[in-house]
Structures are given as structure tokens and as C-alpha cells.
């Protein structure tokens, strides 16, 4: 890999051992990819504060310096951690001290609080959400960034037109200290053109519709770049968030194009940069298959737990949940996951009060999958998120139902799943 | 079909089956292959504490990869992939090598931080030509995967 003079300097220790270790990791990683050089980034979204047993052990051995060195720089040495070289934010993490009653280890709450102090002092913005783009972190079109979190990556590439690969804990750690990431994959314009044309032959309108369509598309094209056309209503932020997260769960999609909606696809032809391939159709049979697949982990109709807000809820979703819950009372536990900054707005707007009056709650910072935590005794959960329906059964060993937000709220109120695809 | 025939011919003449690929992480290792025909998730797909695949819909659900050479099409799902495989190294449950067909940032970084020899972009499909239980030699320095001995046939 070709390095600039500055990069060679960093690798050789001109800016201290932590930066040298970061550059060493980036070189090993760049070579693993077959990248020819690095590109400059000044927006990193990674994870340092999220507790785990392995991290707790490293912190006990040698403090946060040790945890950062081993996990975020892939170094065997324990190195002093300098301030972040470029703006860096913390993605979703564990639960905080205000998540009363959530079965989550108290030592992890303390560990995370300690981590926030350590990394905050070094310039990590503790956004604590999988949707940094909802709380002020909006890279501009064409900007090279280094983000992890598959649902945020697909949003940044597709909806914002920023350029990032699906980075990991170590590569974002190294990027935060160097302002560099391998220039490979999605960083090259030629790798951003569409590869597959997928046509919806039935209306895709609701939040659930976008999740089902995304889950279908991800399974269909895996790591490729789909261009989506057909009977698509104009999506909003919430729909696009669900579409991308679903597509990045059933497959590894990091970039999609919606001609007329997303910035790199003014037209279908522009999305492909020339020849348009034949379309694959998404009709009633395909939708039924996807729906059944997302619901094949559900057996018992008694629902103990309802989860909304994956990826973290938008204000519209929180307000919608409040509207559906108004004057009702939940039988099952109902959690809505949201960015802390948006929860503050929900509190102020009175949505939280309505949700809490119904017996539900808004929780910030984390989610059941990240923190491996659901209400005590949960055997069956329901969600309006294709991503959580995909992952949570494996992570927590529970049954899953997937449906609309209204079906989920009904399940919370009645304690029974009565969702269906009409 | 053709792949099967080619392998059998290779067995008969005792000329070893050799696949060529691109070095992801250098190094040489010999061991038993664990072959997945489906892509693998890290976060929500494996349990690093036990080195086991836990994705319920996965063909290898419940199978342990510790000490095996993992042969798979590529990585899918969350960006936690590399971190989860790095954790298998820290907890001593890691595979000893990786062979995958499609290079993605998840798989490449995952192999780097697992610190095991790894190859990708092979000239033929390793998930079709190799079977779980096969004894293989992964020479990631030279970019070669060699079938040393067929494992017992499953069915």
C-alpha cells in the first residue's frame, strides 16, 4: 500500500505509539482488502464504551488504555490514548443508570459510566445511538467517513450520499486517531453504481412494507447494490431507516439507490451509470415468503414483550406509539428504544408521559440485542423491526413475531399476537 | 456436478486439489475444514464464548469452529463481525484459519484482528470443492489451499 509522508510518519511513531499502532492496523487491514492507499476522513462513528465481559477483564488488567489498545487498535501493548484526531462519536452502547428494572448487570452500568468519562475527555461524542444521523451527525454528500453499525452505514451511503464501508471496532478506533481509512470499496465512485434492479409490483407504503421489501432485497442481492423501483410511495427518514436496516440484516447491503429519492440516483440510468439490467420482481408471493420467514421463529401467541425502535426510533415513531397507546394499558412489557437526545424531546413534548401512563417506557442508549437484555422471563416478543426479528431469537433464545407498529401495540395491550399479512 | 467429478479425478490420480487465492492475512496452517455454504453473521451469528454459530436459520447452527479452518462464502450482517471474531481470539475460541470467497471489509478486518492465516478471491469455489472434515493446508503466504485428505463423508 502506498502511504503519504504524513502517514509514514504516523506509522513510524512521529505522533506517538498509539497513533503508530493505529496506522499499523490500517496498513494490515488495507493490505487484507487489497487497497492501494488510505483516504482522509474527519467523521468517525465507532464504539469504545460498550461493556462486554472481555472488555471488563481488559479494564481490570490495565484500565481503559488497555481496553482501547487491544480492542480498538488490535495492539498487544498497553498504550496511552491521545485525544481523537478527528470528530468521533460513540454509537449505541449498553444501558445506563436510568434504565431501572432492565435486567442488565450493575457492574456494566458502572463500567460504561467510567468509559464515558475516559473517552469523553478524549473527544468522543457520546451520542449513544445506532442512528447518529438522527441527532446531528450528518456527513455531506461525497464526504469520506469511517462508520460502523450496518444500519447507519447503509443510511450514510444511500440516503446521505456519504462514502463509507462497513467498518468495525478496530478500524474505527484506528481511524479516530489517524483521520485515515483504507480507500477501497464504497469510497470509489465506480463501486457505487447499481448492480441489480428490483421492482416492487405491489404498493410499498407503510413502515412494515419498507421493512419487508428491505428484507427481501437484502436476501436477494446479499452484498450487491440494488436499485429499487416500482410501486414505491415517497419514503421518509423512518421508512428509509427500516429499509436499510432490514436489507443489511438479511444480506450485507451497504448502498442502495432509490431513483428520484436518493442523491446518487436522479434517474434509473444514472443509478447504473449506463446499461440497466432486467428487473427482478417483488410481488405478493415474494412478500408472503419474506413475511413468513420473519415470523418463522414465532409459535406461541402469548406475547410477553414488545419492542419498538430498531434502529433507534425517530420522533415520528415515538409520537405514533404514544398515539396508539393513548388511554390504553399494556399487559406485556413495552420498550421503545430511542436516542437520548430524541427522548429528551419526547419528554418535553409529552409523548413519554402518554407512553408511561399506558405502562410502556422509552429507553435510551442501547437495545435488547446490544445489551442481551429483555424483561425477566420473556419467552415470546413482538416487534415492528425486521432487524430485531432477525437477530433477537438467536441472541436471547426467544420467539419472535414481526408486524406493524399497531399490531405490536395491540399485542402489548392484549398480551396476544394477532398480526397478519392481508 | 463438474466440481464433484474433478475432485474424484483428483482423488483417483492422487494429484492434490489445490485452490489459488489472494492473501488476506499471511501465515501457514494445517487443519480440519469447517465448510459453510451460507454467509456468516458475527454479532447475533456467533457466540464468542463457545466459538459456536448460533444463528437459528443457519445450516451450521450449533456447530463449533474453534480450532478449525473456516471455509465460507463471506461475512454478512452487523459491523460487529470483526469485533466478535477478535473476541474469539481473546477468549481462545477462534478458528485457526479462514478461507472465504467474497472480500468485504467485515471479513477482511475480521481475519486481520483474529490474526489467523486467511485467503480470499479463490480461482474456484472452496465451499463447493471442500467438505467439512477434510484435512487441508492453508498457505496464505503463497496463496494456496491444498486438500490433504478427504474427511469421512457425512451422509
XYZ file of C-alpha atoms in Angstrom:
577
model
C 0.000 0.000 0.000
C 1.217 3.490 -0.821
C 1.440 5.827 2.166
C 1.876 9.605 2.129
C 4.764 11.166 4.060
C 2.387 12.067 6.892
C 1.048 8.527 7.045
C 4.533 7.039 7.031
C 5.421 9.414 9.848
C 2.439 8.241 11.882
C 3.312 4.602 11.229
C 6.902 5.205 12.325
C 5.907 6.802 15.614
C 6.174 10.540 14.891
C 2.879 11.054 16.705
C 3.336 8.551 19.478
C 2.875 4.812 19.928
C -0.945 4.735 19.871
C -1.079 6.524 16.521
C 1.679 4.183 15.256
C -0.357 1.142 16.321
C -3.427 2.653 14.644
C -1.510 3.132 11.400
C -0.102 -0.398 11.633
C -3.635 -1.801 11.897
C -4.807 0.327 8.961
C -1.927 -0.947 6.833
C -2.631 -4.606 7.743
C -6.323 -4.034 7.071
C -5.719 -2.136 3.825
C -3.492 -4.939 2.585
C -6.095 -7.533 3.570
C -8.550 -5.674 1.357
C -6.106 -5.111 -1.466
C -6.467 -1.324 -1.065
C -3.867 0.864 -2.768
C -3.948 3.784 -0.377
C -5.762 5.424 2.522
C -8.258 8.271 2.356
C -8.734 11.145 4.751
C -11.779 11.116 6.997
C -12.953 13.580 9.607
C -16.079 11.826 10.790
C -15.763 8.529 12.654
C -18.635 6.568 14.219
C -17.371 3.696 16.295
C -17.641 2.010 19.636
C -15.445 2.229 22.691
C -17.764 2.474 25.698
C -19.985 -0.589 25.134
C -19.364 -3.024 28.014
C -18.599 -6.701 27.453
C -17.060 -9.426 29.624
C -13.850 -9.371 27.562
C -13.620 -5.592 27.923
C -14.289 -5.717 31.668
C -11.372 -8.133 32.006
C -9.040 -5.868 29.992
C -10.047 -2.795 32.012
C -9.362 -4.711 35.226
C -5.926 -5.669 33.872
C -4.802 -2.272 32.631
C -7.547 0.345 32.578
C -9.204 1.858 29.520
C -5.795 2.307 27.898
C -5.506 -1.473 27.808
C -9.072 -1.988 26.536
C -8.656 0.608 23.774
C -5.223 -0.718 22.754
C -6.318 -4.347 22.495
C -9.842 -3.929 21.118
C -9.802 -0.663 19.182
C -6.213 -0.747 17.916
C -5.660 -4.537 17.886
C -2.369 -3.986 19.724
C -0.781 -6.275 22.318
C 0.842 -3.324 24.100
C -0.972 -1.057 26.535
C -0.641 2.433 25.055
C -1.559 5.904 26.255
C -4.669 7.035 24.413
C -4.308 10.545 22.960
C -7.242 12.839 22.068
C -9.189 11.798 18.988
C -7.571 13.347 15.926
C -10.883 13.796 14.097
C -14.505 14.126 15.284
C -15.572 10.732 16.598
C -18.859 9.580 18.056
C -19.952 6.632 20.150
C -22.701 4.538 18.568
C -25.246 2.557 20.594
C -23.869 1.071 23.810
C -25.107 -0.572 26.999
C -27.910 0.629 29.269
C -27.323 3.493 31.673
C -28.176 4.024 35.317
C -31.659 5.329 34.481
C -32.787 2.044 32.865
C -34.459 0.971 36.109
C -35.730 -2.565 36.180
C -33.959 -3.634 32.985
C -32.150 -6.877 33.808
C -28.681 -5.632 33.000
C -25.588 -6.071 35.198
C -24.933 -3.140 37.552
C -21.190 -3.585 37.011
C -21.702 -2.909 33.292
C -23.596 0.307 34.079
C -20.647 1.436 36.220
C -18.091 0.284 33.647
C -19.833 2.264 30.914
C -20.156 5.361 33.017
C -16.405 5.162 33.676
C -15.801 4.673 29.935
C -17.884 7.709 29.030
C -15.725 9.851 31.312
C -12.498 8.431 29.869
C -13.450 8.735 26.196
C -15.427 11.951 26.579
C -12.270 13.591 27.914
C -10.501 12.464 24.737
C -13.127 13.976 22.468
C -15.526 11.123 21.785
C -19.065 12.490 21.412
C -21.266 10.123 23.413
C -24.261 10.128 21.039
C -25.072 6.592 22.198
C -27.277 5.690 19.270
C -27.211 3.452 16.210
C -28.691 6.439 14.311
C -26.152 9.277 14.647
C -27.789 10.830 11.579
C -30.916 11.465 13.688
C -29.067 13.533 16.271
C -26.920 15.919 14.310
C -24.198 13.787 12.735
C -24.929 14.282 9.037
C -21.933 13.905 6.740
C -22.374 15.692 3.426
C -22.692 14.111 0.003
C -19.394 12.771 -1.278
C -17.685 13.022 2.107
C -15.431 10.102 3.060
C -16.277 8.864 6.552
C -15.487 5.806 8.681
C -18.653 4.454 10.210
C -19.620 1.131 11.628
C -23.120 -0.142 12.536
C -24.587 -1.699 9.403
C -27.863 0.229 9.533
C -26.042 3.562 9.897
C -23.577 2.673 7.128
C -26.322 1.888 4.619
C -28.111 5.120 5.588
C -24.960 7.238 5.266
C -24.106 5.808 1.844
C -27.565 5.581 0.349
C -29.594 8.408 1.826
C -26.861 10.959 2.584
C -24.514 10.080 -0.277
C -21.510 9.991 2.077
C -18.881 7.319 1.396
C -18.102 4.647 3.914
C -17.505 0.947 4.047
C -18.993 -1.101 6.830
C -16.166 -0.530 9.288
C -15.510 -2.375 12.531
C -14.428 -1.670 16.080
C -10.702 -1.757 15.334
C -10.787 0.136 12.042
C -12.873 2.971 13.517
C -10.592 3.063 16.556
C -7.589 3.411 14.256
C -9.392 5.999 12.102
C -10.222 8.139 15.129
C -6.516 8.530 15.965
C -5.260 8.995 12.389
C -8.093 10.502 10.328
C -7.499 7.748 7.758
C -9.275 4.631 6.479
C -8.445 2.295 3.562
C -9.646 3.790 0.286
C -11.495 0.764 -1.008
C -14.985 -0.360 -1.943
C -17.622 2.309 -1.406
C -15.010 5.087 -1.331
C -14.585 4.719 -5.116
C -17.297 6.270 -7.302
C -17.185 3.345 -9.735
C -18.074 0.966 -6.903
C -21.190 2.920 -6.066
C -23.206 2.237 -9.189
C -26.185 -0.078 -9.035
C -25.783 -3.791 -9.769
C -29.348 -5.145 -9.567
C -32.743 -3.706 -10.482
C -35.560 -4.710 -8.142
C -39.125 -3.725 -8.994
C -41.953 -3.655 -6.471
C -45.079 -4.956 -8.206
C -47.252 -4.130 -5.211
C -47.522 -0.925 -3.204
C -44.738 -0.320 -0.662
C -46.153 2.346 1.614
C -46.171 1.602 5.322
C -43.267 1.233 7.746
C -43.823 -2.544 7.690
C -43.895 -2.578 3.872
C -40.467 -0.935 3.713
C -39.039 -3.448 6.193
C -40.426 -6.431 4.277
C -39.143 -5.026 0.982
C -35.698 -4.388 2.500
C -35.526 -7.889 3.950
C -36.402 -9.332 0.529
C -33.847 -7.187 -1.281
C -31.024 -7.992 1.173
C -31.595 -11.703 0.856
C -31.766 -11.386 -2.924
C -28.616 -9.382 -3.648
C -26.508 -10.031 -0.494
C -23.518 -7.611 -0.714
C -24.510 -6.013 -4.018
C -26.023 -2.582 -4.734
C -29.711 -2.709 -5.604
C -31.654 -0.026 -7.431
C -35.250 -0.045 -6.242
C -38.174 0.930 -8.446
C -41.871 0.149 -8.837
C -44.886 0.995 -6.727
C -42.931 2.807 -4.052
C -44.526 5.630 -2.087
C -42.207 8.526 -1.252
C -40.404 7.298 1.884
C -39.488 9.410 4.895
C -36.456 9.105 7.181
C -38.188 6.431 9.274
C -39.032 4.276 6.238
C -35.518 4.546 4.812
C -34.027 3.676 8.181
C -36.128 0.494 8.277
C -35.462 -0.395 4.632
C -31.700 -0.173 5.047
C -31.559 -1.941 8.404
C -33.655 -4.832 7.067
C -31.539 -5.122 3.903
C -28.352 -5.105 5.977
C -29.704 -7.933 8.163
C -30.848 -10.485 5.567
C -27.873 -9.514 3.404
C -24.855 -7.261 3.592
C -26.194 -4.274 1.694
C -24.203 -1.092 2.303
C -25.645 1.019 -0.505
C -28.959 1.133 -2.335
C -30.416 3.624 -4.760
C -33.994 4.876 -4.954
C -34.213 6.805 -8.220
C -35.753 10.207 -7.668
C -35.203 9.994 -3.910
C -31.582 9.241 -3.026
C -28.842 11.664 -4.074
C -26.765 9.493 -6.398
C -29.774 8.314 -8.396
C -31.560 11.182 -10.144
C -32.718 8.548 -12.666
C -32.566 4.761 -13.044
C -29.954 5.138 -15.801
C -27.803 7.400 -13.616
C -28.006 4.880 -10.772
C -26.453 2.241 -13.046
C -24.144 4.612 -14.895
C -25.374 3.176 -18.189
C -26.920 -0.157 -19.033
C -29.949 -1.042 -16.940
C -30.266 -4.757 -16.126
C -33.507 -6.683 -16.258
C -35.626 -6.234 -13.150
C -36.375 -8.855 -10.516
C -39.970 -8.555 -9.349
C -41.284 -8.294 -5.791
C -44.916 -9.341 -5.797
C -47.445 -10.897 -3.419
C -45.719 -14.306 -3.403
C -42.319 -12.798 -2.579
C -43.806 -10.623 0.136
C -45.591 -13.627 1.655
C -42.333 -15.620 1.719
C -40.452 -12.811 3.443
C -43.248 -12.269 5.953
C -43.394 -15.968 6.807
C -39.621 -16.116 7.162
C -39.598 -13.206 9.602
C -42.349 -14.930 11.559
C -40.980 -18.477 11.487
C -39.467 -18.022 14.957
C -42.912 -17.441 16.472
C -45.062 -20.276 17.785
C -46.874 -19.280 20.975
C -49.390 -16.461 20.674
C -48.877 -15.216 24.222
C -46.586 -12.203 23.954
C -44.510 -11.160 26.999
C -42.558 -8.319 25.491
C -42.964 -5.774 22.712
C -40.013 -3.919 21.281
C -40.226 -0.822 19.086
C -37.441 1.428 17.873
C -34.850 -0.579 15.948
C -32.899 1.205 14.595
C -33.479 3.761 17.349
C -36.895 5.377 16.997
C -37.449 8.671 15.276
C -39.677 11.300 16.914
C -42.402 10.342 14.440
C -42.263 6.744 15.651
C -42.366 7.788 19.300
C -45.330 10.043 18.631
C -47.085 7.266 16.698
C -46.573 4.860 19.617
C -47.952 7.486 22.005
C -50.995 7.967 19.754
C -51.653 4.208 19.658
C -51.213 3.863 23.431
C -53.295 6.833 24.483
C -55.843 5.778 27.106
C -54.844 2.084 26.983
C -52.858 -0.088 29.336
C -50.259 -2.703 28.384
C -50.300 -6.312 29.613
C -46.910 -7.148 28.166
C -43.752 -5.102 28.726
C -43.358 -2.425 26.044
C -39.991 -0.819 25.369
C -39.287 1.856 22.791
C -35.600 2.317 22.080
C -34.518 5.847 21.157
C -31.523 8.178 21.037
C -31.205 10.013 24.361
C -31.334 13.367 22.574
C -34.693 12.478 20.993
C -36.009 11.045 24.269
C -35.403 14.497 25.746
C -37.614 15.974 23.012
C -40.241 13.258 23.587
C -40.218 14.041 27.315
C -40.664 17.724 26.588
C -43.414 17.127 24.031
C -45.414 14.968 26.428
C -45.101 11.734 24.388
C -43.162 9.999 27.128
C -45.870 10.795 29.680
C -48.563 9.205 27.473
C -46.444 6.113 26.874
C -45.602 5.754 30.563
C -49.220 6.284 31.605
C -50.055 3.248 29.456
C -47.324 1.256 31.198
C -44.754 1.431 28.391
C -41.354 3.080 28.501
C -38.778 4.816 26.357
C -35.224 3.584 26.912
C -32.127 5.336 25.606
C -28.570 4.389 24.590
C -28.957 0.686 23.887
C -31.274 -2.118 22.792
C -32.071 -5.677 23.913
C -29.804 -7.127 21.240
C -26.766 -4.979 22.096
C -27.190 -5.487 25.821
C -28.592 -9.010 25.674
C -31.362 -7.889 27.977
C -35.123 -8.388 27.804
C -37.727 -8.264 30.565
C -37.321 -11.101 33.076
C -38.988 -14.305 31.899
C -39.566 -13.249 28.279
C -40.364 -16.225 26.073
C -42.076 -14.500 23.151
C -41.532 -10.995 21.846
C -43.127 -8.929 19.099
C -41.513 -6.139 17.121
C -42.130 -3.878 14.157
C -38.430 -4.109 13.231
C -37.296 -6.679 10.675
C -33.769 -6.353 12.070
C -34.715 -7.264 15.642
C -36.980 -10.091 14.423
C -33.954 -11.367 12.505
C -31.389 -11.174 15.321
C -33.066 -11.350 18.715
C -34.237 -15.003 18.645
C -30.595 -16.129 18.268
C -29.204 -13.623 20.759
C -31.730 -14.194 23.552
C -33.209 -17.586 22.666
C -36.769 -16.255 22.471
C -39.587 -16.495 19.941
C -40.335 -13.556 17.638
C -43.337 -12.029 15.897
C -42.956 -9.338 13.273
C -45.744 -6.977 12.229
C -46.966 -3.411 12.054
C -46.476 -0.904 14.859
C -50.227 -1.030 15.541
C -50.200 -4.857 15.732
C -47.294 -4.674 18.162
C -49.062 -2.142 20.369
C -52.212 -4.334 20.276
C -50.084 -7.307 21.317
C -48.697 -5.255 24.199
C -52.208 -4.267 25.309
C -53.830 -7.699 24.952
C -50.820 -9.921 25.589
C -51.614 -11.872 22.417
C -50.216 -11.806 18.912
C -52.861 -11.329 16.268
C -50.780 -9.947 13.448
C -51.398 -10.999 9.901
C -50.453 -10.176 6.331
C -53.566 -9.358 4.397
C -21.515 -31.695 -10.797
C -18.349 -30.808 -12.664
C -16.708 -29.889 -9.395
C -17.519 -33.324 -7.942
C -16.118 -35.071 -10.999
C -12.970 -33.019 -10.858
C -12.439 -33.831 -7.205
C -12.953 -37.535 -7.739
C -10.494 -37.475 -10.628
C -8.063 -35.668 -8.384
C -8.534 -38.310 -5.676
C -8.041 -41.160 -8.132
C -4.810 -39.826 -9.557
C -3.745 -38.692 -6.081
C -2.908 -35.293 -7.500
C -3.859 -32.921 -4.720
C -6.692 -30.465 -5.152
C -5.162 -27.004 -4.972
C -7.019 -23.696 -4.953
C -5.325 -20.375 -5.539
C -6.366 -17.136 -3.927
C -5.320 -13.716 -2.698
C -3.554 -13.279 0.631
C -5.703 -11.539 3.226
C -3.570 -12.370 6.265
C -0.247 -14.148 5.712
C 0.698 -17.365 7.502
C 0.532 -21.130 7.098
C -1.706 -23.562 8.945
C -2.925 -27.135 8.590
C -6.169 -28.454 9.979
C -9.705 -29.623 9.548
C -12.045 -27.646 7.320
C -15.438 -26.464 8.546
C -17.367 -25.583 5.409
C -20.369 -23.247 5.388
C -22.297 -22.730 2.172
C -24.053 -19.746 3.701
C -22.547 -16.425 4.695
C -21.889 -15.985 8.417
C -23.023 -13.242 10.787
C -20.708 -12.138 13.598
C -22.920 -10.196 16.003
C -26.027 -12.305 16.523
C -24.474 -15.067 14.438
C -21.749 -16.493 16.675
C -21.177 -16.903 20.398
C -17.541 -15.919 21.045
C -17.548 -17.551 24.494
C -18.038 -21.003 22.962
C -16.872 -20.416 19.377
C -20.225 -21.604 18.086
C -22.531 -20.495 15.291
C -25.867 -19.541 16.855
C -27.923 -18.045 14.015
C -31.067 -20.169 14.119
C -31.694 -20.225 10.396
C -28.056 -21.132 9.630
C -27.012 -24.527 8.247
C -24.256 -24.739 10.891
C -26.333 -23.576 13.855
C -24.859 -25.138 16.985
C -21.556 -26.092 15.318
C -18.243 -25.046 16.919
C -15.496 -23.537 14.748
C -12.758 -23.403 17.384
C -9.528 -24.873 16.042
C -10.999 -25.370 12.566
C -10.226 -23.695 9.265
C -13.432 -21.861 8.492
C -14.354 -22.060 4.787
C -17.287 -19.810 3.945
C -18.668 -17.536 1.215
C -18.228 -14.345 3.247
C -19.478 -12.181 6.071
C -22.929 -10.727 6.416
C -24.896 -8.643 8.853
C -23.757 -6.258 11.521
C -20.448 -4.425 11.579
C -19.779 -6.170 14.890
C -18.358 -9.027 12.760
C -14.681 -8.243 13.248
C -15.096 -7.422 16.924
C -16.826 -10.725 17.579
C -14.124 -12.726 15.836
C -11.421 -10.676 17.616
C -13.117 -11.712 20.859
C -12.849 -15.387 19.877
C -9.080 -14.845 19.720
C -9.050 -13.170 23.141
C -11.173 -15.960 24.628
C -9.304 -18.807 22.912
C -12.231 -19.990 20.795
C -11.041 -18.722 17.399
C -10.792 -20.666 14.166
C -7.179 -21.325 13.087
C -7.642 -20.075 9.546
C -10.184 -18.533 7.195
C -10.934 -19.121 3.536
C -13.687 -17.035 2.017
C -14.878 -16.238 -1.479
C -16.064 -12.649 -1.304
C -13.870 -9.929 0.193
C -15.788 -7.489 2.331
C -14.492 -5.092 4.956
C -16.139 -7.219 7.649
C -14.404 -10.432 6.644
C -11.049 -8.776 5.867
C -10.874 -6.825 9.128
C -12.239 -9.863 10.950
C -9.405 -12.037 9.658
C -6.838 -9.318 10.488
C -7.925 -8.989 14.124
C -8.450 -12.739 14.568
C -4.812 -12.907 13.397
C -5.157 -16.174 11.530
C -3.929 -17.015 8.029
C -6.634 -16.067 5.549
C -7.248 -16.248 1.809
C -9.999 -14.906 -0.409
C -10.913 -14.394 -4.076
C -10.084 -18.022 -4.955
C -9.939 -19.301 -8.507
C -12.619 -21.910 -7.768
C -15.359 -22.104 -5.167
C -13.873 -23.580 -1.984
C -17.303 -24.110 -0.428
C -18.178 -26.480 -3.284
C -14.843 -28.278 -3.580
C -14.052 -28.702 0.113
C -16.164 -30.520 2.684
C -16.428 -30.315 6.421
C -13.937 -32.743 7.932
C -11.418 -32.502 5.099
C -7.826 -32.097 6.216
C -6.433 -29.038 4.420
C -3.272 -26.973 4.320
C -3.782 -23.221 4.106
C -0.646 -21.488 2.867
C -1.714 -17.863 2.877
C 1.871 -16.738 2.156
C 1.793 -18.464 -1.219
C -1.960 -18.034 -1.692
C -2.738 -21.781 -1.780
C -5.274 -24.112 -0.213
C -4.378 -27.790 -0.604
C -6.658 -30.731 0.125
C -4.503 -33.212 2.062
C -7.066 -35.851 2.928
C -10.808 -36.226 2.500
C -12.762 -36.386 5.716
C -15.403 -39.024 6.378
C -18.447 -38.358 4.184
C -21.302 -37.004 6.262
C -24.385 -38.830 4.940
